Structures are given as structure tokens and as C-alpha cells.
CSV table of N, CA and C in Angstrom, one decimal:
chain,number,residue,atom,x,y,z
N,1,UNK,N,86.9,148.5,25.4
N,1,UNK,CA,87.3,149.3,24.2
N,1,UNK,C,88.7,149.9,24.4
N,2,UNK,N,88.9,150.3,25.5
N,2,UNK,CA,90.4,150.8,26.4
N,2,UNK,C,91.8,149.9,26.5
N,3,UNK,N,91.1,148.7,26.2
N,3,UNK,CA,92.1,147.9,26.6
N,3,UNK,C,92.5,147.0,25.0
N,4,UNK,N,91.3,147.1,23.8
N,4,UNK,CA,91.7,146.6,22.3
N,4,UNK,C,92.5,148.0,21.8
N,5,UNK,N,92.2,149.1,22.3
N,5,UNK,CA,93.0,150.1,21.7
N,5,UNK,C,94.6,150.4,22.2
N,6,UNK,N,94.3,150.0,23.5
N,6,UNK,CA,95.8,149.5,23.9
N,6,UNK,C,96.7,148.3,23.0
N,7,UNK,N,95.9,146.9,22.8
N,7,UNK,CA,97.0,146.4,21.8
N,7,UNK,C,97.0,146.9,20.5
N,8,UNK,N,96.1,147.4,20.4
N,8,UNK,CA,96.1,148.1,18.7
N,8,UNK,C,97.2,149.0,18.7
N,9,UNK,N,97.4,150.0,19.6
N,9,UNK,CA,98.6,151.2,19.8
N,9,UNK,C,99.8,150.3,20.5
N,10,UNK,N,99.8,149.1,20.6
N,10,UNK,CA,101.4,148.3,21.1
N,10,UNK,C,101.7,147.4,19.5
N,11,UNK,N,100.7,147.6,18.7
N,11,UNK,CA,100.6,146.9,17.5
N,11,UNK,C,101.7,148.2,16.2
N,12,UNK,N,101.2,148.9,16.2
N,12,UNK,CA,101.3,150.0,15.7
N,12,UNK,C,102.6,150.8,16.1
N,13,UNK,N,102.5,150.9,17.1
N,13,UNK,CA,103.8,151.2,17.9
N,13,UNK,C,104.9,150.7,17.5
N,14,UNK,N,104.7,149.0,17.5
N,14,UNK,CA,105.9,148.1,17.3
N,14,UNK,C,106.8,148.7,16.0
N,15,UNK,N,105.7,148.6,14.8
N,15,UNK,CA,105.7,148.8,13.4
N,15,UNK,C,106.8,150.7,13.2
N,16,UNK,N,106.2,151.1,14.2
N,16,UNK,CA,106.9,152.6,13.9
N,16,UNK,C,108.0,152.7,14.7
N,17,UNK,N,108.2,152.2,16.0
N,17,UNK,CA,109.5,152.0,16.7
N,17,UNK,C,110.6,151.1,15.5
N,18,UNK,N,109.9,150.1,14.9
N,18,UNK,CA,110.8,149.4,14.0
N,18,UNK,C,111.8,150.4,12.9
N,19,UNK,N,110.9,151.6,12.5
N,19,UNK,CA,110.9,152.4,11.5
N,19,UNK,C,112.3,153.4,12.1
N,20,UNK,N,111.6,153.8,13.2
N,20,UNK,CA,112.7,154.7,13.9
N,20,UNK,C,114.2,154.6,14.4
N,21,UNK,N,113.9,153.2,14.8
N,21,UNK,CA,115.6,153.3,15.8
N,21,UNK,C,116.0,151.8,14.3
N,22,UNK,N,115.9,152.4,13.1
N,22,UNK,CA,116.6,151.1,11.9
N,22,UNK,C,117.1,150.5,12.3
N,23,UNK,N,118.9,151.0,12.3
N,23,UNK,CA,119.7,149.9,12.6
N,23,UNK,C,120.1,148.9,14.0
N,24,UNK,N,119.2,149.6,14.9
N,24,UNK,CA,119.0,149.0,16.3
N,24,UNK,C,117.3,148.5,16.6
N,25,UNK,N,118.0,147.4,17.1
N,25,UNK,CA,116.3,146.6,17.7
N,25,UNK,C,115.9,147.2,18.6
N,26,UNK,N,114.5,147.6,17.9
N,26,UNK,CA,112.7,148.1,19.0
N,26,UNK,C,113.0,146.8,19.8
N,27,UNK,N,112.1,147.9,21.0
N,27,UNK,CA,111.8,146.6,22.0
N,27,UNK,C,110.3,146.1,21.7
N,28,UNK,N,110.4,145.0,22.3
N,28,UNK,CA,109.6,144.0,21.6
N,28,UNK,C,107.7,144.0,22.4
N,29,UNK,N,107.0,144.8,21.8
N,29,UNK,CA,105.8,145.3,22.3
N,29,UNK,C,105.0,144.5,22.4
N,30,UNK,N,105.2,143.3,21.4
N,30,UNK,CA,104.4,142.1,21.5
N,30,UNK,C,104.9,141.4,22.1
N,31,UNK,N,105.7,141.0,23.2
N,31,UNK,CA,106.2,140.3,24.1
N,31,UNK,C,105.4,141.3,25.8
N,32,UNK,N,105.6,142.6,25.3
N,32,UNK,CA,104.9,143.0,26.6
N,32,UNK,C,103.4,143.3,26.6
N,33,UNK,N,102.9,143.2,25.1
N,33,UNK,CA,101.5,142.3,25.5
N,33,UNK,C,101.2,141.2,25.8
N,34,UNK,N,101.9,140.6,25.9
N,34,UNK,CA,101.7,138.8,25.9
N,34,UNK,C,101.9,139.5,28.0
N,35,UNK,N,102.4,139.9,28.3
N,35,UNK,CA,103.1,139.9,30.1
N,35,UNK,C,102.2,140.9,30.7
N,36,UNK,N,101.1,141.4,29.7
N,36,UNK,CA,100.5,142.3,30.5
N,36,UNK,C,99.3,141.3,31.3
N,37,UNK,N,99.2,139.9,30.9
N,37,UNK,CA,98.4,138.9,31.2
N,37,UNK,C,98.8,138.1,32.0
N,38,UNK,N,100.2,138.5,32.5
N,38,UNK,CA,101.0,137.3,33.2
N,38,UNK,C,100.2,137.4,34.6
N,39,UNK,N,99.8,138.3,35.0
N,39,UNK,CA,98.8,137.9,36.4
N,39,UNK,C,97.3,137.5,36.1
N,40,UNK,N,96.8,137.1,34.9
N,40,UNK,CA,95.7,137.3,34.8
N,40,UNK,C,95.4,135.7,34.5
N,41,UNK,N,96.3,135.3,33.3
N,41,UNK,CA,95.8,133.6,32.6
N,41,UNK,C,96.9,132.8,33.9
N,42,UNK,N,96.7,131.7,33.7
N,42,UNK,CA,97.2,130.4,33.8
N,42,UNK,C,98.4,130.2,33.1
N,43,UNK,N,99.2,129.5,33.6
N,43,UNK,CA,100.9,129.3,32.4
N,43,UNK,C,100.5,128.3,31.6
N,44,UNK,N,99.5,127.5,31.1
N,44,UNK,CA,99.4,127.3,29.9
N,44,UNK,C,98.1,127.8,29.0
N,45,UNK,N,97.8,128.5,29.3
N,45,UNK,CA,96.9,129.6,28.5
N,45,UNK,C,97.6,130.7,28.2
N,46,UNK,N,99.0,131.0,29.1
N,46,UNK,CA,99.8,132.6,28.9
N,46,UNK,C,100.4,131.8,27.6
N,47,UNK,N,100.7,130.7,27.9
N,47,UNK,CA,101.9,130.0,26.6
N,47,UNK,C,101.3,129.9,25.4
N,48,UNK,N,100.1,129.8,25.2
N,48,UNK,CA,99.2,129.9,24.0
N,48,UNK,C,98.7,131.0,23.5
N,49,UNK,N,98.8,132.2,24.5
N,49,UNK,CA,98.3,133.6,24.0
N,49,UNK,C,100.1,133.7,23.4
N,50,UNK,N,101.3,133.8,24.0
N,50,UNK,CA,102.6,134.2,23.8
N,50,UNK,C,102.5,133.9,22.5
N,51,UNK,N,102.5,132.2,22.0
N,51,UNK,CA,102.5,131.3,21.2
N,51,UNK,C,101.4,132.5,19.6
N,52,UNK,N,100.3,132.4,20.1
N,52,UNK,CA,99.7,133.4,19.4
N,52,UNK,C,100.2,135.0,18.8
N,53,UNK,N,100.3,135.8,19.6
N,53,UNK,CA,101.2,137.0,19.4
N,53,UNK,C,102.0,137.1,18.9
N,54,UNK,N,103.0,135.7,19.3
N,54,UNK,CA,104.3,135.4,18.2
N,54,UNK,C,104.1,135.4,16.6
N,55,UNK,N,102.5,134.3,16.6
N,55,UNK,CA,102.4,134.3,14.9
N,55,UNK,C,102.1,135.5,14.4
N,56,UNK,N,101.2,136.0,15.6
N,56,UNK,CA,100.9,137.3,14.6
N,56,UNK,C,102.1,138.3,14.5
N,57,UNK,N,103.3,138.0,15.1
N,57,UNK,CA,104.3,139.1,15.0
N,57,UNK,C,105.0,138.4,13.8
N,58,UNK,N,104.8,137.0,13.7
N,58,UNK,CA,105.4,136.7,12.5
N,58,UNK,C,104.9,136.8,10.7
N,59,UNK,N,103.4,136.9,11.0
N,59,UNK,CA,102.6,137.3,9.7
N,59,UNK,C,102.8,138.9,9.4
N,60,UNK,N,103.0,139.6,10.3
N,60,UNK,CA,102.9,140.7,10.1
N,60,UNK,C,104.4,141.5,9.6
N,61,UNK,N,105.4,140.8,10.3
N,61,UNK,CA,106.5,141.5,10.3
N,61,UNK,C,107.4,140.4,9.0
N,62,UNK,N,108.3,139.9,8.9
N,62,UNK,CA,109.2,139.5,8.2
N,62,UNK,C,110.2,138.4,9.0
N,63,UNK,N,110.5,137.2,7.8
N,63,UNK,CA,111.3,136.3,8.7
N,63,UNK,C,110.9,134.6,8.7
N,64,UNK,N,111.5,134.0,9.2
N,64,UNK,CA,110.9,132.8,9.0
N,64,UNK,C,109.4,132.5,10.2
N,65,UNK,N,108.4,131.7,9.3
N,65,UNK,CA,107.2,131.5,10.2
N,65,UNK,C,107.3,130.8,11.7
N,66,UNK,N,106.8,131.3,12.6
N,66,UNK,CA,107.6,130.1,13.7
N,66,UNK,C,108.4,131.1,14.5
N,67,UNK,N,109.2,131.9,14.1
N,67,UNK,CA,110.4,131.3,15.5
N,67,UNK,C,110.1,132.5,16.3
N,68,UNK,N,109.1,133.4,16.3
N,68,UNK,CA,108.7,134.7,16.8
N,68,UNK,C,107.9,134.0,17.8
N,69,UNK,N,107.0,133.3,17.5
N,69,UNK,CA,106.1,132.3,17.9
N,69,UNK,C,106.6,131.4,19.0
N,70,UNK,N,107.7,130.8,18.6
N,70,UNK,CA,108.5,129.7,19.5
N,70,UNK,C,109.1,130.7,20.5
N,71,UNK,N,109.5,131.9,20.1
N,71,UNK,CA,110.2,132.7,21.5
N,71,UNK,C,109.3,133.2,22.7
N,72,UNK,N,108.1,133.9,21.6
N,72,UNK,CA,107.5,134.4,22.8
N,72,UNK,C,106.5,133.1,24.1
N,73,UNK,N,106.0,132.1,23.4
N,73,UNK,CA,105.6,130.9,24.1
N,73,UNK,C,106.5,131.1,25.1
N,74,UNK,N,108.5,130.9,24.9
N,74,UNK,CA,109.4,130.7,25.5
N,74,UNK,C,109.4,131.6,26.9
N,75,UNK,N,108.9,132.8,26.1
N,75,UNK,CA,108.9,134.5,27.3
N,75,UNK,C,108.0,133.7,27.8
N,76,UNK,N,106.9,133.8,27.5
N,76,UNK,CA,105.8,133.2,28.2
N,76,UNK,C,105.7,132.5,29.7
N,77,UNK,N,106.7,131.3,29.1
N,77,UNK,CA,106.8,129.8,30.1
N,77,UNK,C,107.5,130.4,31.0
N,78,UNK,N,108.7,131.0,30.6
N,78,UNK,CA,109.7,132.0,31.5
N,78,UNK,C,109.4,132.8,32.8
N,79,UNK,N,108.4,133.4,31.8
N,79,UNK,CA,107.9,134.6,33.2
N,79,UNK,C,106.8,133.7,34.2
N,80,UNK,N,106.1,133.4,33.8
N,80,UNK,CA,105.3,132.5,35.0
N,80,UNK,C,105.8,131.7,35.5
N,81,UNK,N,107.3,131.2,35.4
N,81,UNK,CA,107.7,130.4,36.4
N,81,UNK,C,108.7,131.3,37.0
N,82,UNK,N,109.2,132.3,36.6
N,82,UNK,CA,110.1,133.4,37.8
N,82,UNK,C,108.8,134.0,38.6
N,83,UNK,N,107.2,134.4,38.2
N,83,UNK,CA,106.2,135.0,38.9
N,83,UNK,C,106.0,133.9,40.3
N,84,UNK,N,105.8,132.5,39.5
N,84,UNK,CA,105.4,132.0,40.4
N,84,UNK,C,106.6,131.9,42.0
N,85,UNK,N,108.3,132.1,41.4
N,85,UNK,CA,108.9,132.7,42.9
N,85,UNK,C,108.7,133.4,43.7
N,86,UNK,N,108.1,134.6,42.5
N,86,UNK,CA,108.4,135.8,43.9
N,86,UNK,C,106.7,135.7,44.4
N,87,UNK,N,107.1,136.6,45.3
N,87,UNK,CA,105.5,136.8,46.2
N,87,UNK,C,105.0,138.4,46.2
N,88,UNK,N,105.5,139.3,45.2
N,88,UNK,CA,105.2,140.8,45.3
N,88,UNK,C,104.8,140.6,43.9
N,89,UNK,N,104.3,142.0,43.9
N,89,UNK,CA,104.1,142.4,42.2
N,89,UNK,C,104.5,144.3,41.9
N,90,UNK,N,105.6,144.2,42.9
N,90,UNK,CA,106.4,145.1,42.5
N,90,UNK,C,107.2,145.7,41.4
N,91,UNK,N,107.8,146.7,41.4
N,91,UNK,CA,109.0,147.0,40.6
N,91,UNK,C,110.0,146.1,40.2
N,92,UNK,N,110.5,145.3,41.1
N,92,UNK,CA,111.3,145.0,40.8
N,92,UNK,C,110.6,143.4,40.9
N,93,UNK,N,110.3,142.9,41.0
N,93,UNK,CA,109.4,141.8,40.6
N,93,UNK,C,109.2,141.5,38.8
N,94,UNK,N,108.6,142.8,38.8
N,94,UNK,CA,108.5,143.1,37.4
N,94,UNK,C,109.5,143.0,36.7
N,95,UNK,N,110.2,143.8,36.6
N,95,UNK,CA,111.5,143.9,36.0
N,95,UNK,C,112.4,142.6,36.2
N,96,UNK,N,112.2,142.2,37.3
N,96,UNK,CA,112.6,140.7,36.6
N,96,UNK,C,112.1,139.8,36.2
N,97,UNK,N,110.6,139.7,36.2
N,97,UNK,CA,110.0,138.7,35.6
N,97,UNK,C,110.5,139.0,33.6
N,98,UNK,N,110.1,140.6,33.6
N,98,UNK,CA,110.6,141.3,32.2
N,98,UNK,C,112.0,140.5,31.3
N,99,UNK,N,112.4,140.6,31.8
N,99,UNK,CA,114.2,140.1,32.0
N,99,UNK,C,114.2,139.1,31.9
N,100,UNK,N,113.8,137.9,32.6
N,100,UNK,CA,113.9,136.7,32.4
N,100,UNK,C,113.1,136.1,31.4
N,101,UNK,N,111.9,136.8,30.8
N,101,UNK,CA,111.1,136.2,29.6
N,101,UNK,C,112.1,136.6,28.3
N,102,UNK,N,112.4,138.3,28.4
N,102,UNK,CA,113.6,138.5,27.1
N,102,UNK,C,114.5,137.5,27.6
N,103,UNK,N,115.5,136.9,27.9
N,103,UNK,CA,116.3,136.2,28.2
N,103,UNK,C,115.8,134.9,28.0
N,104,UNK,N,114.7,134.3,28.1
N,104,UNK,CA,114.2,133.3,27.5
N,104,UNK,C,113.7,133.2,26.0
N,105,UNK,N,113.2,133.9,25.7
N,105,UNK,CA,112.9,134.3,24.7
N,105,UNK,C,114.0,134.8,23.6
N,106,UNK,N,115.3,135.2,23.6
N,106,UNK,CA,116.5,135.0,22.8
N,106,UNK,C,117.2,133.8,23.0
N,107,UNK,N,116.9,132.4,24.2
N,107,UNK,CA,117.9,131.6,23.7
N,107,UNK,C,117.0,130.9,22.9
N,108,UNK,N,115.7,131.0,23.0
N,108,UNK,CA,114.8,130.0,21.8
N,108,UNK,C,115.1,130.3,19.9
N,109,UNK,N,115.0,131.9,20.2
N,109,UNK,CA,115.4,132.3,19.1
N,109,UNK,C,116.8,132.3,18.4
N,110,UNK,N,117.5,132.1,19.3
N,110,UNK,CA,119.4,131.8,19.1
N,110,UNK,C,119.2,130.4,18.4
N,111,UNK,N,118.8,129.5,19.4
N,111,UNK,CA,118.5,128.3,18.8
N,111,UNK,C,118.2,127.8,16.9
N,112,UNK,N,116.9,128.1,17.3
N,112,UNK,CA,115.7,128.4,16.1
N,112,UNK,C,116.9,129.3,15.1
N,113,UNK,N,117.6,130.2,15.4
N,113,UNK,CA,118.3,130.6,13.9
N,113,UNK,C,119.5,130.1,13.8
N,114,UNK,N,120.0,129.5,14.7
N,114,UNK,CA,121.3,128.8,14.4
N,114,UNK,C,121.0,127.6,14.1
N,115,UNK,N,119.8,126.6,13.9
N,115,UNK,CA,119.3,125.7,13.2
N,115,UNK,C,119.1,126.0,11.9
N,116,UNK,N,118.0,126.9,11.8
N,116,UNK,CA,117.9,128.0,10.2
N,116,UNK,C,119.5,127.9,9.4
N,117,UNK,N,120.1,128.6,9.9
N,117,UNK,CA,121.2,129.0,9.1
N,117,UNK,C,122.0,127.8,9.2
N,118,UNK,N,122.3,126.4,9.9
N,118,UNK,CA,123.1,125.7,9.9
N,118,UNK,C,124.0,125.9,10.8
N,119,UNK,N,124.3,127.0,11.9
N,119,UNK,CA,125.7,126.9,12.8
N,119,UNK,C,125.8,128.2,13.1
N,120,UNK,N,126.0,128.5,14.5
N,120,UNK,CA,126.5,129.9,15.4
N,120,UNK,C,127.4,130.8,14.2
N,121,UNK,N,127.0,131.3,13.4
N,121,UNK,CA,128.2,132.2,12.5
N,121,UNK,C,128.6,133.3,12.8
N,122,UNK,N,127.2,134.5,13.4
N,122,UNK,CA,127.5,135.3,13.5
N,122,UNK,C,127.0,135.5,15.0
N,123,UNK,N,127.7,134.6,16.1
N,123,UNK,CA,127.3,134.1,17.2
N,123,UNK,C,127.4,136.2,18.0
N,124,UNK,N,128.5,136.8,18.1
N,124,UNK,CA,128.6,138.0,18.4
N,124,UNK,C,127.9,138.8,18.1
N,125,UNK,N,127.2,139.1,16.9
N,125,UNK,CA,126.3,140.0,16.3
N,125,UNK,C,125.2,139.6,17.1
N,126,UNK,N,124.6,138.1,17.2
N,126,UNK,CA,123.3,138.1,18.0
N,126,UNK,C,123.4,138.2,19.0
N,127,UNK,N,124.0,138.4,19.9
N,127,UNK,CA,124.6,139.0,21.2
N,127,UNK,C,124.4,140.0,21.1
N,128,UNK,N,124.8,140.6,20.6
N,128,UNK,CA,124.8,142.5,20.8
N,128,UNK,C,123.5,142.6,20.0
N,129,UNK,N,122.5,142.2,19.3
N,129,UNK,CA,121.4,142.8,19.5
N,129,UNK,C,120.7,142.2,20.5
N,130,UNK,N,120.4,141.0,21.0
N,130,UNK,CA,120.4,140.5,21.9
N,130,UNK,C,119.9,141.3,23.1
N,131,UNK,N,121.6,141.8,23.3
N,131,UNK,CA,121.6,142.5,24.6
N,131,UNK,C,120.9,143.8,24.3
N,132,UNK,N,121.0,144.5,22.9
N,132,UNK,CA,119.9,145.9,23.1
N,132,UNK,C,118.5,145.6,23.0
N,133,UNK,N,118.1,144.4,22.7
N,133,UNK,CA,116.7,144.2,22.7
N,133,UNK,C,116.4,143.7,24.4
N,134,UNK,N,116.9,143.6,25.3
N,134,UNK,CA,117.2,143.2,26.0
N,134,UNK,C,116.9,144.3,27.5
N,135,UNK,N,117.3,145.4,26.8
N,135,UNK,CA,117.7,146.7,27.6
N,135,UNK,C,116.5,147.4,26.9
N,136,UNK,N,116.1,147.8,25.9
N,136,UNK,CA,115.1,148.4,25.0
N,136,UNK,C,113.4,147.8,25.4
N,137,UNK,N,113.6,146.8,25.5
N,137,UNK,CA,112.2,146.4,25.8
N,137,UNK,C,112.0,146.0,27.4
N,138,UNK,N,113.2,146.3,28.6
N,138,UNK,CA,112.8,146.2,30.0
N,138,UNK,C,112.5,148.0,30.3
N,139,UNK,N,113.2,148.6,29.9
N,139,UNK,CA,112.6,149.8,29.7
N,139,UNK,C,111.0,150.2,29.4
N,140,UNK,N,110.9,149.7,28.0
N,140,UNK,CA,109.6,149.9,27.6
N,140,UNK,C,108.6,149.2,28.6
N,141,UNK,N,108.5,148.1,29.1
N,141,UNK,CA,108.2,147.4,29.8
N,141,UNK,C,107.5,148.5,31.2
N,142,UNK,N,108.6,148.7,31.8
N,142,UNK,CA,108.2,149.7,33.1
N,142,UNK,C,107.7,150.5,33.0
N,143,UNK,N,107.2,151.0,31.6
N,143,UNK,CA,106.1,152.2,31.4
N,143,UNK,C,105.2,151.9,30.8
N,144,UNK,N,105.3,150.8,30.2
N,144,UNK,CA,103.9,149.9,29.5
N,144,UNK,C,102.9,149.3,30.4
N,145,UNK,N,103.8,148.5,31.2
N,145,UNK,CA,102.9,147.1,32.3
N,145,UNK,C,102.3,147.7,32.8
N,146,UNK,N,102.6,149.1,33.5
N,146,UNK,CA,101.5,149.8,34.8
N,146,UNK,C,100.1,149.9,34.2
N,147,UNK,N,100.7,150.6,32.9
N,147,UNK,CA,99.4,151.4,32.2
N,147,UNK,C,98.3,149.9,31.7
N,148,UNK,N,98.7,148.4,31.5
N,148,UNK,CA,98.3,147.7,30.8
N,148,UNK,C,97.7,147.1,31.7
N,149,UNK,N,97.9,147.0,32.7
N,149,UNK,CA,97.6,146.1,34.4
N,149,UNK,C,96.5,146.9,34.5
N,150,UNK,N,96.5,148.1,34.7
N,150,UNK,CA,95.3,149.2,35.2
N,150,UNK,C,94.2,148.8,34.2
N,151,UNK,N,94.6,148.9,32.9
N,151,UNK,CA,93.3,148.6,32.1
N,151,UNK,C,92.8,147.6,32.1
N,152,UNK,N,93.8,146.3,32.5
N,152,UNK,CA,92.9,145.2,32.6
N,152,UNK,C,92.3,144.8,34.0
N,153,UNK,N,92.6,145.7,35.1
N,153,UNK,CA,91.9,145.9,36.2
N,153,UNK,C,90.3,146.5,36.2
N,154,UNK,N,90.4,147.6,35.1
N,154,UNK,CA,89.1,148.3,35.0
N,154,UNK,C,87.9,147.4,34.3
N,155,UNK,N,88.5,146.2,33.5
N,155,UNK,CA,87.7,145.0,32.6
N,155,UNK,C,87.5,144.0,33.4
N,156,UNK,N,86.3,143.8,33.4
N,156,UNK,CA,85.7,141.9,33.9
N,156,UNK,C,86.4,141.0,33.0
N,157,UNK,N,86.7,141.9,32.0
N,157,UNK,CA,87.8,140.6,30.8
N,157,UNK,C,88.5,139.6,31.4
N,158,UNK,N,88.8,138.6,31.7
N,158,UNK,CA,89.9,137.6,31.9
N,158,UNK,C,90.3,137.9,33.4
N,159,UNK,N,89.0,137.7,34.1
N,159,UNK,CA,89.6,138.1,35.7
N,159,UNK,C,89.4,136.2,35.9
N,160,UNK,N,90.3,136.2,37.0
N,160,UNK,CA,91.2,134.4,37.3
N,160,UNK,C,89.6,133.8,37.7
N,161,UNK,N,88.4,134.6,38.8
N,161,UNK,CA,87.3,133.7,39.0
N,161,UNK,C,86.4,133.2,37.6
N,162,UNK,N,86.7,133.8,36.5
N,162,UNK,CA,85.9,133.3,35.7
N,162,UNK,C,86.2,132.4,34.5
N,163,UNK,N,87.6,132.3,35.0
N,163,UNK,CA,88.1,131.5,33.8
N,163,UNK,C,88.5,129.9,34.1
């Protein structure tokens, strides 16, 4: 129950952070539900939950279908192959597994809208939100993942012997 009220409040959250900081990009809370799993599934089960979360960030929010979808899969694939480097599950582990899924997860979507639109036009602009979604959600991240890890520690939910 602890742990559906958790994505329900990273759901909700997203929606009112969006409200708050307007003209600058929330960090992306459905990308750090998708990572609160990164020790838990398999990289291609993480890539179909990501893949998942994405749509539903795409039904829910605004934008073309797809490419929310296609990033976070991207975060997804990202972070379980920087996880599978390191050997801690530290701070700073974290933080860069964090980092390297946003970082994966904006060139899919750089891609994906500079196809949309036909060509890099406003190649700078996506940069600079880029970079604050970037900084916004590794932040959010280091006070999210603890609290998200713990709860899925306290659940038999989705532990690796039973899946």
C-alpha cells in the first residue's frame, strides 16, 4: 500500500511541480520511478516498465505519443548498463547512474523532436532546458531513490528470487 502511494504521490507531484516552476522544467518523477527499480528487474523488464511510464507520462501530460516513452525506455537501458559498472550502491553510484539515464534519455528525445519538427532549429533552447532538467531531476533523485529503495525493501513485491 506504501509503495502504490509512493507512485501515486511521484504522479501527482509531477503534475504540481509542472504547475510551479512554469517556465522552467520539473524534474522528471517518472523517470525516478522507473530507477527506483533499477536494482530490483532485469534490463529488459526495467526497459519495458521505463517504456511503460513513458506512455503513461505521455497520455497524461501533453505532446506527441511516443517520444516520452522512447526516452524513458532510453533512461532505462542507460542506467542498467552504467549499474552494471559500478560495484557499490552508493551516493555517488547513484548519482551517476541518475545522470547518465537523464543524459540518455534527452538524446532520444533530441532525436525524436528534431525528426518531429524536421531539423535542429532551436538546437540551444533544447540545451538549456536540457541542462535544467538535468540538474532538477538529479537533485530530486537523491531524496527520492532512498525513500523509494526502502519501500521496496519492506515489499516481497518484485524481489530478483522470485522473478
Amino acid at each position: 500500500m506504501r509503495l502504490a502511494l509512493f507512485y501515486l504521490l511521484l504522479v501527482l507531484s509531477q503534475g504540481f511541480l509542472s504547475a510551479l516552476l512554469a517556465p522552467l522544467p520539473p524534474p522528471d518523477l517518472f523517470l525516478i520511478g522507473v530507477l527506483t527499480l533499477l536494482y530490483r528487474l532485469p534490463a529488459w523488464q526495467l526497459v519495458l516498465v521505463g517504456y511503460g511510464f513513458g506512455l503513461l507520462q505521455d497520455v497524461i501530460g501533453h505532446g506527441a505519443l511516443g517520444v516520452h516513452a522512447l526516452g524513458l525506455a532510453a533512461a532505462a537501458l542507460v542506467a542498467t548498463t552504467v549499474r552494471a559498472q559500478l560495484s557499490q550502491q552508493g551516493f555517488l553510484e547513484r548519482s551517476l547512474a541518475v545522470l547518465a539515464a537523464v543524459a540518455g534519455k534527452w538524446v532520444v528525445v533530441l532525436v525524436l523532436l528534431a525528426w518531429l519538427s524536421g531539423g535542429f532549429t532551436n538546437l540551444a533552447w533544447a540545451a538549456a532546458v536540457a541542462a535544467l532538467d538535468m540538474a532538477f531531476t538529479v537533485v530530486a533523485a537523491m531524496a527520492l531513490l532512498p525513500w523509494g529503495f526502502a519501500l521496496l525493501a519492506r515489499t516481497r513485491l518484485l524481489q530478483r528470487e522470485l522473478l
